[in-house]
Amino acid sequence: EGGRTSSPVFVAVMLSLFVAISVSLNARARLGTAVVRGLSRNAGAVMVVGAADIVGEVDNWRPEGGHGTGNRFMPLDTVAMGPGPMLMAIAGLYPGLTAAELRAPQPLPFAPAGGWNYHRLLADGVPTGFVALPGNELVAEHPDTVAVVCDGTSLGVEFADGASHECLALIDRSDEAVANPGLLDPRQFYALSDAAGRVHIRWSDGVPEGWTVQGRLIFTQLPHVKKPGSGGGFAEMDDDFEF
């Protein structure tokens, strides 16, 4: 009457249930390890699932001395999701550029958004060379664009220091007005060639007789020029200070 003892049948049932649960948990842990290994090798992603005793197997795919081993992590930087730096073919110098020179270069393909391209530049590829510019969505929409190195005064551009500097006119040679001069927009600037083949970068109410549209100016890239005397030691007094 004082104390009750468990029946042998009840003890046997509980023991069998405990064994079944243990086997199930071990199987799930092994399955979780396989999932981790698979994700690591195929997708480069690591997702720890299951029991704590499988965590040590997550790093098996990493090479010795690599990122994430030995509690050491490489400095990493991800490219922004947008146009990457652009390597632009240079058509020539302006003034003095000819229509044939403007048409000659073969532009390099732009990198995909968030990535980059590899280029092997050959000596005879573009004799006039290339120039690297920051990525720009407007330029990326016009892959047949070339750069023309211009004297700023030849375009009517003024600089803060009162001097003339080189700038880059980016000309889209695939503009619709090239094939159909009637589509020329008088509010835009174009690369027009005269009867002698000389290029003029300008706006025009129409295409003069005997002239040809070679491309439309997307924009002119200017260098950073500081105004003389600006910046007296206090950033707030600098013309280039941004609030």
Short mmCIF file of C-alpha atoms in Angstrom, two decimals:
data_model
loop_
_atom_site.label_atom_id
_atom_site.label_comp_id
_atom_site.label_asym_id
_atom_site.label_seq_id
_atom_site.Cartn_x
_atom_site.Cartn_y
_atom_site.Cartn_z
CA GLU A 1 0.00 0.00 0.00
CA GLY A 2 2.85 2.44 0.87
CA GLY A 3 4.64 2.55 -2.52
CA ARG A 4 3.63 1.53 -6.00
CA THR A 5 5.97 -0.10 -8.49
CA SER A 6 5.71 0.24 -12.30
CA SER A 7 4.57 -2.84 -14.10
CA PRO A 8 7.13 -4.59 -16.33
CA VAL A 9 4.89 -3.98 -19.33
CA PHE A 10 4.78 -0.22 -18.75
CA VAL A 11 8.59 -0.04 -18.38
CA ALA A 12 9.09 -2.00 -21.60
CA VAL A 13 6.75 0.27 -23.53
CA MET A 14 8.49 3.44 -22.28
CA LEU A 15 11.93 2.01 -23.11
CA SER A 16 10.83 1.13 -26.65
CA LEU A 17 9.41 4.62 -27.13
CA PHE A 18 12.66 6.23 -25.94
CA VAL A 19 14.73 4.12 -28.34
CA ALA A 20 12.43 5.02 -31.26
CA ILE A 21 12.70 8.75 -30.51
CA SER A 22 16.50 8.53 -30.28
CA VAL A 23 16.77 6.72 -33.62
CA SER A 24 14.50 9.30 -35.27
CA LEU A 25 16.54 12.24 -33.94
CA ASN A 26 19.81 10.68 -35.10
CA ALA A 27 18.38 10.10 -38.57
CA ARG A 28 17.18 13.72 -38.77
CA ALA A 29 20.60 14.96 -37.66
CA ARG A 30 22.30 12.94 -40.41
CA LEU A 31 19.81 14.29 -42.95
CA GLY A 32 20.49 17.84 -41.77
CA THR A 33 24.23 17.30 -42.24
CA ALA A 34 23.64 16.12 -45.80
CA VAL A 35 21.52 19.20 -46.53
CA VAL A 36 24.24 21.49 -45.20
CA ARG A 37 26.91 19.78 -47.26
CA GLY A 38 24.79 19.95 -50.41
CA LEU A 39 24.00 23.64 -50.06
CA SER A 40 27.62 24.46 -49.34
CA ARG A 41 29.01 22.72 -52.38
CA ASN A 42 26.36 23.65 -54.91
CA ALA A 43 25.28 27.16 -53.99
CA GLY A 44 28.08 28.48 -51.82
CA ALA A 45 25.54 29.14 -49.06
CA VAL A 46 25.68 27.65 -45.60
CA MET A 47 22.49 27.03 -43.62
CA VAL A 48 22.88 25.25 -40.29
CA VAL A 49 19.91 23.00 -39.50
CA GLY A 50 19.32 20.14 -37.12
CA ALA A 51 21.13 19.32 -33.89
CA ALA A 52 24.16 21.18 -32.56
CA ASP A 53 26.48 18.21 -33.14
CA ILE A 54 26.41 18.76 -36.95
CA VAL A 55 27.75 22.34 -36.88
CA GLY A 56 31.35 21.18 -36.97
CA GLU A 57 30.79 19.57 -40.37
CA VAL A 58 29.62 22.78 -42.06
CA ASP A 59 33.14 24.06 -42.87
CA ASN A 60 34.37 20.87 -44.56
CA TRP A 61 34.06 22.49 -48.00
CA ARG A 62 36.33 25.45 -47.17
CA PRO A 63 40.01 25.18 -48.27
CA GLU A 64 42.59 25.27 -45.53
CA GLY A 65 43.57 28.86 -44.79
CA GLY A 66 40.53 30.18 -46.66
CA HIS A 67 37.90 32.72 -45.67
CA GLY A 68 35.97 31.71 -42.56
CA THR A 69 38.52 29.16 -41.29
CA GLY A 70 40.49 29.53 -38.09
CA ASN A 71 38.22 32.41 -37.03
CA ARG A 72 39.70 34.55 -39.81
CA PHE A 73 37.61 36.41 -42.37
CA MET A 74 38.68 38.15 -45.58
CA PRO A 75 37.73 41.80 -46.20
CA LEU A 76 34.91 41.51 -48.75
CA ASP A 77 33.26 44.12 -50.95
CA THR A 78 30.24 43.58 -53.19
CA VAL A 79 29.78 45.52 -56.44
CA ALA A 80 26.80 47.86 -56.32
CA MET A 81 23.79 46.75 -58.37
CA GLY A 82 24.15 49.22 -61.25
CA PRO A 83 26.36 50.01 -64.24
CA GLY A 84 30.00 49.24 -63.59
CA PRO A 85 32.95 51.40 -64.66
CA MET A 86 32.96 51.84 -68.42
CA LEU A 87 35.92 51.55 -70.78
CA MET A 88 35.08 53.90 -73.62
CA ALA A 89 36.75 53.86 -77.04
CA ILE A 90 38.20 57.25 -77.98
CA ALA A 91 37.29 58.38 -81.50
CA GLY A 92 39.75 61.28 -81.62
CA LEU A 93 40.32 64.94 -80.75
CA TYR A 94 37.96 67.84 -81.26
CA PRO A 95 38.16 70.26 -83.01
CA GLY A 96 39.72 68.60 -86.02
CA LEU A 97 37.80 65.33 -85.80
CA THR A 98 36.54 63.82 -89.05
CA ALA A 99 33.42 61.79 -89.72
CA ALA A 100 35.54 58.76 -90.67
CA GLU A 101 37.41 58.94 -87.35
CA LEU A 102 34.15 59.18 -85.42
CA ARG A 103 32.78 56.08 -87.13
CA ALA A 104 35.96 54.00 -86.87
CA PRO A 105 36.18 52.71 -83.25
CA GLN A 106 34.48 49.49 -82.22
CA PRO A 107 33.06 50.03 -78.70
CA LEU A 108 33.72 47.48 -75.99
CA PRO A 109 30.67 45.77 -74.46
CA PHE A 110 29.53 47.22 -71.14
CA ALA A 111 29.60 45.07 -68.02
CA PRO A 112 26.32 43.61 -66.74
CA ALA A 113 24.73 45.43 -63.82
CA GLY A 114 26.43 44.48 -60.60
CA GLY A 115 29.37 42.81 -62.37
CA TRP A 116 32.32 43.46 -64.62
CA ASN A 117 33.90 42.44 -67.93
CA TYR A 118 37.40 41.33 -68.84
CA HIS A 119 39.12 42.89 -71.86
CA ARG A 120 42.41 42.06 -73.52
CA LEU A 121 43.46 45.23 -75.31
CA LEU A 122 45.49 44.70 -78.45
CA ALA A 123 47.93 47.27 -79.79
CA ASP A 124 46.06 47.67 -83.07
CA GLY A 125 42.55 47.40 -81.57
CA VAL A 126 41.80 51.12 -81.25
CA PRO A 127 44.85 53.26 -82.10
CA THR A 128 43.35 56.27 -80.35
CA GLY A 129 42.98 54.33 -77.08
CA PHE A 130 40.38 54.08 -74.34
CA VAL A 131 39.27 56.07 -71.33
CA ALA A 132 37.73 54.72 -68.11
CA LEU A 133 34.61 56.47 -66.81
CA PRO A 134 32.27 55.84 -63.88
CA GLY A 135 29.27 53.66 -64.65
CA ASN A 136 26.27 55.59 -65.92
CA GLU A 137 22.78 54.24 -66.62
CA LEU A 138 22.17 56.69 -69.47
CA VAL A 139 25.33 55.61 -71.29
CA ALA A 140 24.60 51.95 -70.57
CA GLU A 141 21.39 52.29 -72.59
CA HIS A 142 23.42 53.32 -75.66
CA PRO A 143 26.15 50.71 -76.28
CA ASP A 144 27.32 52.30 -79.55
CA THR A 145 28.76 55.31 -77.73
CA VAL A 146 32.30 56.61 -78.18
CA ALA A 147 34.25 59.34 -76.43
CA VAL A 148 35.64 62.43 -78.14
CA VAL A 149 38.36 64.35 -76.32
CA CYS A 150 37.41 68.01 -76.62
CA ASP A 151 38.94 71.33 -75.73
CA GLY A 152 36.38 72.87 -73.39
CA THR A 153 36.37 76.24 -75.12
CA SER A 154 35.53 74.58 -78.46
CA LEU A 155 32.22 73.51 -76.92
CA GLY A 156 31.58 76.81 -75.14
CA VAL A 157 32.12 75.23 -71.71
CA GLU A 158 33.40 77.47 -68.90
CA PHE A 159 35.36 76.22 -65.90
CA ALA A 160 35.61 77.58 -62.37
CA ASP A 161 39.26 78.58 -62.72
CA GLY A 162 38.69 80.51 -65.95
CA ALA A 163 41.03 78.22 -67.91
CA SER A 164 40.24 75.68 -70.59
CA HIS A 165 40.40 71.97 -69.82
CA GLU A 166 39.90 68.79 -71.76
CA CYS A 167 36.50 67.18 -71.46
CA LEU A 168 34.86 64.13 -72.98
CA ALA A 169 31.90 64.35 -75.34
CA LEU A 170 30.05 61.02 -75.33
CA ILE A 171 28.48 60.51 -78.75
CA ASP A 172 25.80 57.89 -79.40
CA ARG A 173 26.29 56.83 -83.00
CA SER A 174 23.10 54.76 -83.02
CA ASP A 175 20.73 57.69 -82.53
CA GLU A 176 17.65 57.60 -84.76
CA ALA A 177 18.58 60.88 -86.44
CA VAL A 178 21.67 59.23 -87.96
CA ALA A 179 19.47 57.12 -90.22
CA ASN A 180 16.67 59.67 -90.47
CA PRO A 181 17.88 63.32 -90.27
CA GLY A 182 14.28 64.46 -90.11
CA LEU A 183 14.17 63.16 -86.52
CA LEU A 184 16.85 65.59 -85.38
CA ASP A 185 15.73 67.33 -82.18
CA PRO A 186 16.67 71.06 -82.26
CA ARG A 187 16.88 71.03 -78.43
CA GLN A 188 19.64 68.41 -78.46
CA PHE A 189 23.33 68.55 -79.40
CA TYR A 190 24.68 66.40 -82.21
CA ALA A 191 27.89 65.46 -83.97
CA LEU A 192 27.28 66.82 -87.48
CA SER A 193 29.71 66.48 -90.37
CA ASP A 194 29.95 69.08 -93.12
CA ALA A 195 30.52 68.46 -96.81
CA ALA A 196 34.28 68.22 -96.22
CA GLY A 197 33.81 65.56 -93.53
CA ARG A 198 34.74 67.81 -90.59
CA VAL A 199 32.75 67.13 -87.41
CA HIS A 200 30.91 69.89 -85.53
CA ILE A 201 29.44 69.24 -82.09
CA ARG A 202 26.52 71.64 -81.74
CA TRP A 203 22.78 72.11 -81.77
CA SER A 204 20.96 73.00 -84.97
CA ASP A 205 17.42 73.81 -86.00
CA GLY A 206 17.86 71.38 -88.86
CA VAL A 207 20.51 69.56 -90.85
CA PRO A 208 22.25 72.02 -93.20
CA GLU A 209 22.36 71.05 -96.85
CA GLY A 210 25.24 68.75 -97.57
CA TRP A 211 25.73 67.90 -93.88
CA THR A 212 25.25 64.51 -92.19
CA VAL A 213 24.23 63.47 -88.69
CA GLN A 214 26.94 61.25 -87.17
CA GLY A 215 25.52 60.88 -83.65
CA ARG A 216 23.86 62.57 -80.71
CA LEU A 217 25.64 63.94 -77.66
CA ILE A 218 24.53 62.01 -74.55
CA PHE A 219 26.43 64.36 -72.25
CA THR A 220 29.84 65.93 -71.82
CA GLN A 221 31.98 64.61 -68.96
CA LEU A 222 33.87 67.41 -67.20
CA PRO A 223 36.89 67.12 -64.92
CA HIS A 224 36.69 68.37 -61.34
CA VAL A 225 38.06 71.91 -61.31
CA LYS A 226 38.25 73.92 -58.12
CA LYS A 227 37.63 77.65 -58.06
CA PRO A 228 40.83 79.54 -57.17
CA GLY A 229 40.78 80.73 -53.58
CA SER A 230 38.02 78.36 -52.52
CA GLY A 231 38.47 76.35 -49.36
CA GLY A 232 39.93 78.58 -46.66
CA GLY A 233 40.37 75.82 -44.11
CA PHE A 234 36.73 75.44 -43.07
CA ALA A 235 34.74 72.84 -45.00
CA GLU A 236 31.55 74.89 -44.60
CA MET A 237 33.19 77.77 -46.49
CA ASP A 238 34.24 75.60 -49.41
CA ASP A 239 32.26 75.96 -52.65
CA ASP A 240 32.29 72.16 -52.97
CA PHE A 241 30.89 71.51 -49.49
CA GLU A 242 27.66 69.50 -49.49
CA PHE A 243 25.23 69.70 -46.56
#
